[in-house]
Amino acid sequence: MATELHETIFMAKQGRHKNLFLNYKNLNIFPVELLKDEGLQFLERLYMKRNSLTTLPDNLAQKLPNLIELYLHSNNIIIIPEAIGNLARLQSLDLSNNALQMLCPEIGRLRSLRHLRLSNNQLKCLPPEIGDLQDLETLDLAMNQLMSLPDRLHRCHSLQNLTVDHNLLSHVPRQLCWLHRLNQLSMAANRLTFLPLDLGRSRELQFVFVDNNMDLKGLPSYLYNKVIGCSGCGVSSQALEEGMGVALTEAPVELPAEVKLIGSQTDNVVPLEELAMRTMHRIYHHRPAGLNLLPSIILPKSLLDLLQFPLGHCHRCSQAMFTIIYPKLFPLRDTALAGVHRRTTVSFVAYCCSSRCLQTFDLQG
């Protein structure tokens, strides 16, 4: 096997090959032949699937500077060296089916990266720097132990496909709704209790899968015309199934912690705090260029975050909302989608900004 490996790498060097296949070679360590002398300066794609590697060399980028694709699926890699960030041309990195427990912040330096696959590892968190990957299109985080996603993930402006199935997520950041190129979002088999109010507001988002989140009982009404998967949702509670006609304030539909009040059709006046926030939001987003009326020094970070990323936007008129919502339930079993989604007790929920919008909202209009 060693002789065959040596010959394969020797031929690649002599022929200045751009692709090198080292799959199924029973490798325990990274081949030193790849790192000798000047390395393989011309190599663009390296395939090392199904070996027994536990780490990568620190000088990988120095010896293989032109790597575009690196496939390390099904090894025993525990840690990725900080030097991974020096692979300036890398566009695709597959670390699925390894033993990663953490991801170094230097991953955010891979500014050319378009596809990152980290499924079936032991990751419990992600570094905020992952939000620096502005060219990233595919991110697969399925089958890890993630309890949350970085707020800065919304900076991945090119992200089109996000998979976070089989993790431990109880919620996802509302900033996720600002991924305007996101086309498919899969969060099946987590512990989600609610979804961001604006999820589905983007026209680009067409596929949303939240199957087998047993405590998830409400879907934002923006998702009504999308391709959704929600089987096994809401099955942990009988209350919603037994009382479909009750108001949301009485039904077990979880809401974000930022919601301070739940309005109803009989409310005629929007609370002063909410009006103040809406006014500040308009000033914050529509102030003349160069005029800073709200310097960050006088506002707490939580308030600035809320002004930049509101709790949601009215499903009827698109007014930004901050502290109060006026919800309206549409049990899925009473909609045209009932025949498609059988094993679920979820409802579509329209989140409105006033009693007037609440009264006039139509799910199918």
Coordinates of C-alpha atoms in Angstrom, one line a residue:
M1 CA 0.0 0.0 0.0
A2 CA 2.9 2.4 0.9
T3 CA 4.6 1.7 -2.5
E4 CA 1.3 2.2 -4.4
L5 CA 0.7 5.5 -2.5
H6 CA 4.3 6.7 -3.2
E7 CA 3.8 5.9 -6.9
T8 CA 0.5 7.7 -7.1
I9 CA 1.9 10.9 -5.6
F10 CA 5.1 10.6 -7.7
M11 CA 3.0 10.4 -10.9
A12 CA 0.9 13.3 -9.8
K13 CA 4.0 15.4 -9.3
Q14 CA 5.6 14.4 -12.5
G15 CA 2.5 14.9 -14.5
R16 CA 1.5 18.1 -12.8
H17 CA -1.9 16.7 -12.1
K18 CA -4.7 19.0 -10.9
N19 CA -6.7 16.2 -9.3
L20 CA -5.4 13.6 -6.8
F21 CA -7.4 10.7 -5.5
L22 CA -6.3 9.1 -2.2
N23 CA -9.6 7.6 -1.1
Y24 CA -9.6 4.3 0.8
K25 CA -5.9 4.2 1.4
N26 CA -6.0 3.4 5.2
L27 CA -4.0 6.6 5.9
N28 CA -3.5 7.4 9.6
I29 CA -1.4 10.5 8.9
F30 CA -1.2 13.0 6.1
P31 CA 1.2 11.7 3.4
V32 CA 4.6 13.4 3.9
E33 CA 5.2 12.9 0.1
L34 CA 2.6 15.6 -0.5
L35 CA 4.6 18.1 1.7
K36 CA 8.1 17.5 0.5
D37 CA 10.1 20.2 -1.2
E38 CA 7.7 22.6 -2.9
G39 CA 4.7 20.2 -2.5
L40 CA 2.2 20.1 -5.3
Q41 CA 1.8 23.7 -6.3
F42 CA -0.4 22.9 -9.2
L43 CA -2.9 20.6 -7.4
E44 CA -6.5 21.9 -7.3
R45 CA -8.5 19.0 -6.0
L46 CA -7.5 16.6 -3.3
Y47 CA -9.8 13.6 -2.5
M48 CA -8.9 11.8 0.8
K49 CA -12.3 10.2 1.7
R50 CA -12.6 7.2 4.0
N51 CA -9.2 7.1 5.6
S52 CA -8.2 7.4 9.3
L53 CA -6.7 10.9 9.4
T54 CA -7.0 12.7 12.8
T55 CA -5.6 16.1 11.8
L56 CA -4.2 18.1 9.0
P57 CA -0.6 19.5 8.7
D58 CA 0.0 23.2 9.6
N59 CA 1.9 23.8 6.3
L60 CA -1.0 22.5 4.1
A61 CA -1.6 25.9 2.5
Q62 CA 2.1 26.4 1.9
K63 CA 2.6 23.1 0.1
L64 CA -0.8 23.0 -1.7
P65 CA -1.5 26.7 -2.2
N66 CA -3.8 26.3 -5.2
L67 CA -6.3 23.9 -3.7
I68 CA -9.9 24.7 -4.8
E69 CA -11.6 21.5 -3.4
L70 CA -10.6 19.4 -0.4
Y71 CA -12.6 16.3 0.4
L72 CA -12.0 14.7 3.8
H73 CA -15.3 12.9 4.2
S74 CA -15.3 9.9 6.7
N75 CA -12.0 10.2 8.6
N76 CA -11.3 10.6 12.3
I77 CA -10.4 14.3 12.3
I78 CA -10.7 15.8 15.7
I79 CA -9.3 19.3 15.1
I80 CA -8.6 21.6 12.1
P81 CA -5.4 23.7 12.4
E82 CA -5.6 27.4 12.3
A83 CA -3.5 27.4 9.2
I84 CA -6.6 26.2 7.3
G85 CA -7.4 29.8 6.9
N86 CA -4.4 30.2 4.5
L87 CA -6.1 28.2 1.7
A88 CA -7.0 31.4 -0.1
R89 CA -8.4 29.7 -3.2
L90 CA -10.4 27.0 -1.5
Q91 CA -14.0 26.9 -2.7
S92 CA -15.3 23.5 -1.4
L93 CA -14.4 21.8 1.9
D94 CA -16.0 18.5 3.0
L95 CA -15.4 17.5 6.6
S96 CA -18.5 15.3 7.0
N97 CA -18.4 12.2 9.1
N98 CA -15.4 13.1 11.3
A99 CA -15.0 13.7 15.0
L100 CA -14.8 17.5 15.1
Q101 CA -15.8 19.0 18.4
M102 CA -14.9 22.6 17.5
L103 CA -14.2 24.8 14.5
C104 CA -11.4 27.3 14.7
P105 CA -12.2 31.0 14.0
E106 CA -9.7 31.0 11.1
I107 CA -12.4 29.2 9.1
G108 CA -13.7 32.7 8.4
R109 CA -10.6 33.6 6.4
L110 CA -11.6 31.2 3.6
R111 CA -13.2 34.1 1.7
S112 CA -13.5 32.1 -1.6
L113 CA -15.3 29.2 0.1
R114 CA -18.7 28.3 -1.5
H115 CA -19.5 24.9 -0.1
L116 CA -18.9 23.8 3.5
R117 CA -20.0 20.4 4.7
L118 CA -19.7 19.5 8.4
S119 CA -22.5 17.0 8.9
N120 CA -22.1 14.1 11.3
N121 CA -19.5 15.5 13.6
Q122 CA -19.7 16.5 17.3
L123 CA -19.9 20.3 17.0
K124 CA -21.6 22.0 19.9
C125 CA -21.2 25.6 18.6
L126 CA -19.9 27.5 15.6
P127 CA -17.4 30.4 15.7
P128 CA -19.0 33.8 14.9
E129 CA -16.4 34.2 12.1
I130 CA -18.3 31.8 10.0
G131 CA -20.4 34.9 9.1
D132 CA -17.4 36.3 7.2
L133 CA -17.8 33.7 4.5
Q134 CA -19.7 36.0 2.1
D135 CA -19.4 33.7 -0.9
L136 CA -20.7 30.7 0.9
E137 CA -23.6 29.0 -0.9
T138 CA -24.0 25.7 0.8
L139 CA -23.7 25.0 4.6
D140 CA -24.4 21.5 5.9
L141 CA -24.4 21.1 9.7
A142 CA -26.7 18.1 10.0
M143 CA -26.2 15.5 12.8
N144 CA -24.1 17.6 15.2
Q145 CA -24.9 18.8 18.8
L146 CA -25.6 22.5 18.0
M147 CA -27.8 24.3 20.5
S148 CA -27.7 27.6 18.6
L149 CA -26.6 29.3 15.4
P150 CA -24.4 32.4 15.2
D151 CA -26.3 35.7 14.9
R152 CA -23.6 36.7 12.3
L153 CA -24.7 33.9 10.0
H154 CA -26.9 36.5 8.2
R155 CA -23.7 38.0 6.8
C156 CA -23.3 35.0 4.5
H157 CA -25.1 37.0 1.8
S158 CA -24.7 34.3 -0.9
L159 CA -26.0 31.4 1.2
Q160 CA -28.6 29.4 -0.7
N161 CA -28.9 26.1 1.1
L162 CA -28.7 25.7 4.9
T163 CA -29.1 22.2 6.5
V164 CA -29.2 21.9 10.3
D165 CA -31.1 18.6 10.7
H166 CA -30.7 16.4 13.8
N167 CA -29.2 19.0 16.2
L168 CA -30.4 20.4 19.5
L169 CA -31.7 23.8 18.3
S170 CA -34.5 25.3 20.4
H171 CA -34.7 28.4 18.3
V172 CA -33.0 30.1 15.3
P173 CA -31.9 33.7 15.2
R174 CA -34.4 36.1 13.6
Q175 CA -31.4 37.5 11.6
L176 CA -31.7 34.3 9.5
C177 CA -34.6 36.0 7.7
W178 CA -32.1 38.5 6.2
L179 CA -30.5 35.8 4.1
H180 CA -32.2 37.0 0.9
R181 CA -30.7 34.4 -1.4
L182 CA -31.6 31.5 0.8
N183 CA -33.6 29.0 -1.2
Q184 CA -33.7 25.9 1.0
L185 CA -33.7 25.7 4.8
S186 CA -33.8 22.3 6.5
M187 CA -34.1 22.1 10.4
A188 CA -35.8 18.8 10.8
A189 CA -35.5 16.8 14.1
N190 CA -34.4 19.6 16.4
R191 CA -36.1 21.0 19.5
L192 CA -37.6 24.1 17.9
T193 CA -40.5 25.7 19.7
F194 CA -41.1 28.6 17.4
L195 CA -39.8 30.1 14.1
P196 CA -38.8 33.7 13.4
L197 CA -41.9 35.7 12.6
D198 CA -40.4 36.8 9.2
L199 CA -39.4 33.4 8.0
G200 CA -40.6 33.0 4.5
R201 CA -40.9 36.7 3.8
S202 CA -38.1 36.4 1.3
R203 CA -39.4 35.3 -2.1
E204 CA -36.2 33.4 -2.7
L205 CA -36.9 31.0 0.2
Q206 CA -39.0 28.2 -1.4
F207 CA -38.3 25.0 0.6
V208 CA -38.5 24.8 4.4
F209 CA -38.3 21.5 6.3
V210 CA -39.0 21.4 10.0
D211 CA -40.3 17.9 10.4
N212 CA -40.2 16.1 13.7
N213 CA -39.8 19.2 15.9
M214 CA -42.4 17.9 18.4
D215 CA -42.9 21.2 20.3
L216 CA -43.3 23.3 17.2
K217 CA -46.9 24.3 16.8
G218 CA -46.9 27.5 14.7
L219 CA -45.6 28.3 11.2
P220 CA -45.4 31.9 10.1
S221 CA -48.1 32.5 7.5
Y222 CA -45.4 33.6 5.0
L223 CA -44.7 29.9 4.6
Y224 CA -48.2 29.1 3.3
N225 CA -47.2 29.2 -0.4
K226 CA -43.9 27.5 0.1
V227 CA -42.9 23.8 -0.1
I228 CA -42.8 22.9 3.6
G229 CA -42.2 19.7 5.6
C230 CA -43.8 19.7 9.0
S231 CA -44.8 16.1 9.7
G232 CA -44.3 15.1 13.3
C233 CA -44.6 18.7 14.5
G234 CA -46.8 19.7 17.4
V235 CA -47.5 16.1 18.3
S236 CA -46.3 16.5 21.9
S237 CA -49.3 18.4 22.9
Q238 CA -53.0 17.6 22.6
A239 CA -54.2 21.1 23.4
L240 CA -53.9 22.5 19.9
E241 CA -55.7 19.5 18.4
E242 CA -58.6 19.6 20.9
G243 CA -59.2 23.4 20.8
M244 CA -58.6 24.7 17.3
G245 CA -61.0 27.5 17.8
V246 CA -59.4 29.2 20.8
A247 CA -57.5 32.4 20.7
L248 CA -53.7 32.3 20.4
T249 CA -53.3 33.7 23.9
E250 CA -55.0 30.4 25.1
A251 CA -53.3 28.0 22.7
P252 CA -49.8 26.6 23.3
V253 CA -48.0 28.4 20.5
E254 CA -44.6 29.5 21.7
L255 CA -43.4 33.1 20.9
P256 CA -39.9 34.8 20.9
A257 CA -38.8 36.2 24.3
E258 CA -38.9 39.7 22.8
V259 CA -42.7 39.6 22.6
K260 CA -43.9 41.6 25.6
L261 CA -47.6 41.8 24.7
I262 CA -50.1 39.9 22.6
G263 CA -52.8 42.1 21.1
S264 CA -56.3 41.2 20.1
Q265 CA -59.1 42.4 17.7
T266 CA -60.6 44.5 20.5
D267 CA -57.5 46.6 21.0
N268 CA -57.8 50.0 19.5
V269 CA -54.6 51.6 20.7
V270 CA -51.0 50.4 20.1
P271 CA -48.9 50.7 23.3
L272 CA -46.7 53.7 23.6
E273 CA -43.5 51.7 23.9
E274 CA -44.2 50.0 20.5
L275 CA -45.0 53.4 18.9
A276 CA -41.7 54.8 20.2
M277 CA -39.8 51.8 18.8
R278 CA -41.4 52.2 15.4
T279 CA -40.6 55.9 15.3
M280 CA -37.0 55.2 16.3
H281 CA -36.8 52.6 13.6
R282 CA -38.0 55.0 10.9
I283 CA -35.4 57.6 12.1
Y284 CA -32.7 55.0 12.3
H285 CA -33.2 53.6 8.8
H286 CA -34.3 56.8 6.9
R287 CA -32.1 59.5 8.4
P288 CA -30.2 61.7 5.9
A289 CA -26.8 60.5 4.8
G290 CA -24.1 61.7 7.2
L291 CA -26.6 62.6 9.9
N292 CA -26.2 60.4 13.0
L293 CA -29.2 61.0 15.2
L294 CA -28.8 57.8 17.1
P295 CA -25.1 57.3 18.0
S296 CA -24.5 53.7 19.3
I297 CA -22.9 55.1 22.5
I298 CA -26.3 56.2 23.9
L299 CA -28.2 53.0 23.1
P300 CA -27.7 49.5 24.6
K301 CA -26.7 46.8 22.1
S302 CA -29.9 44.9 22.6
L303 CA -31.9 47.9 21.5
L304 CA -29.6 48.6 18.5
D305 CA -30.0 44.9 17.4
L306 CA -33.7 45.2 17.6
L307 CA -33.8 48.4 15.6
Q308 CA -31.6 46.8 12.9
F309 CA -33.4 43.5 13.0
P310 CA -37.0 43.9 14.1
L311 CA -38.9 41.2 15.8
G312 CA -40.8 40.8 12.5
H313 CA -42.9 42.6 9.9
C314 CA -46.6 42.7 9.8
H315 CA -47.9 39.9 7.6
R316 CA -50.6 42.3 6.3
C317 CA -48.9 45.6 5.7
S318 CA -45.1 45.0 6.4
Q319 CA -44.9 47.4 9.3
A320 CA -41.9 46.6 11.5
M321 CA -42.9 45.2 15.0
F322 CA -40.8 45.2 18.2
T323 CA -42.7 44.4 21.4
I324 CA -46.3 43.6 20.6
I325 CA -47.9 41.3 18.0
Y326 CA -51.5 40.7 16.9
P327 CA -51.6 37.0 16.0
K328 CA -54.2 35.1 14.0
L329 CA -54.3 31.3 13.9
F330 CA -55.1 29.2 10.8
P331 CA -55.0 25.5 11.7
L332 CA -53.3 23.6 8.9
R333 CA -56.0 20.9 9.1
D334 CA -58.5 23.6 7.9
T335 CA -56.5 24.7 4.9
A336 CA -56.0 23.3 1.4
L337 CA -52.8 21.7 2.6
A338 CA -54.5 19.4 5.0
G339 CA -54.4 16.4 2.7
V340 CA -50.6 16.8 2.2
H341 CA -49.6 17.2 5.8
R342 CA -51.5 14.6 7.9
R343 CA -49.3 13.8 10.9
T344 CA -49.1 17.3 12.3
T345 CA -51.2 19.6 14.5
V346 CA -49.5 22.8 13.6
S347 CA -51.2 26.0 12.5
F348 CA -50.2 28.9 10.3
V349 CA -49.9 32.1 12.3
A350 CA -50.3 35.5 10.8
Y351 CA -48.4 38.1 12.9
C352 CA -49.9 41.5 12.5
C353 CA -49.1 45.0 13.7
S354 CA -52.6 46.2 14.8
S355 CA -56.1 45.0 15.4
R356 CA -57.0 46.5 12.0
C357 CA -54.5 44.4 10.1
L358 CA -55.5 41.4 12.2
Q359 CA -59.2 41.8 11.1
T360 CA -58.4 42.2 7.4
F361 CA -55.7 39.6 7.0
D362 CA -56.6 36.7 4.7
L363 CA -54.3 33.7 4.5
Q364 CA -55.0 33.0 0.9
G365 CA -55.2 36.6 -0.2

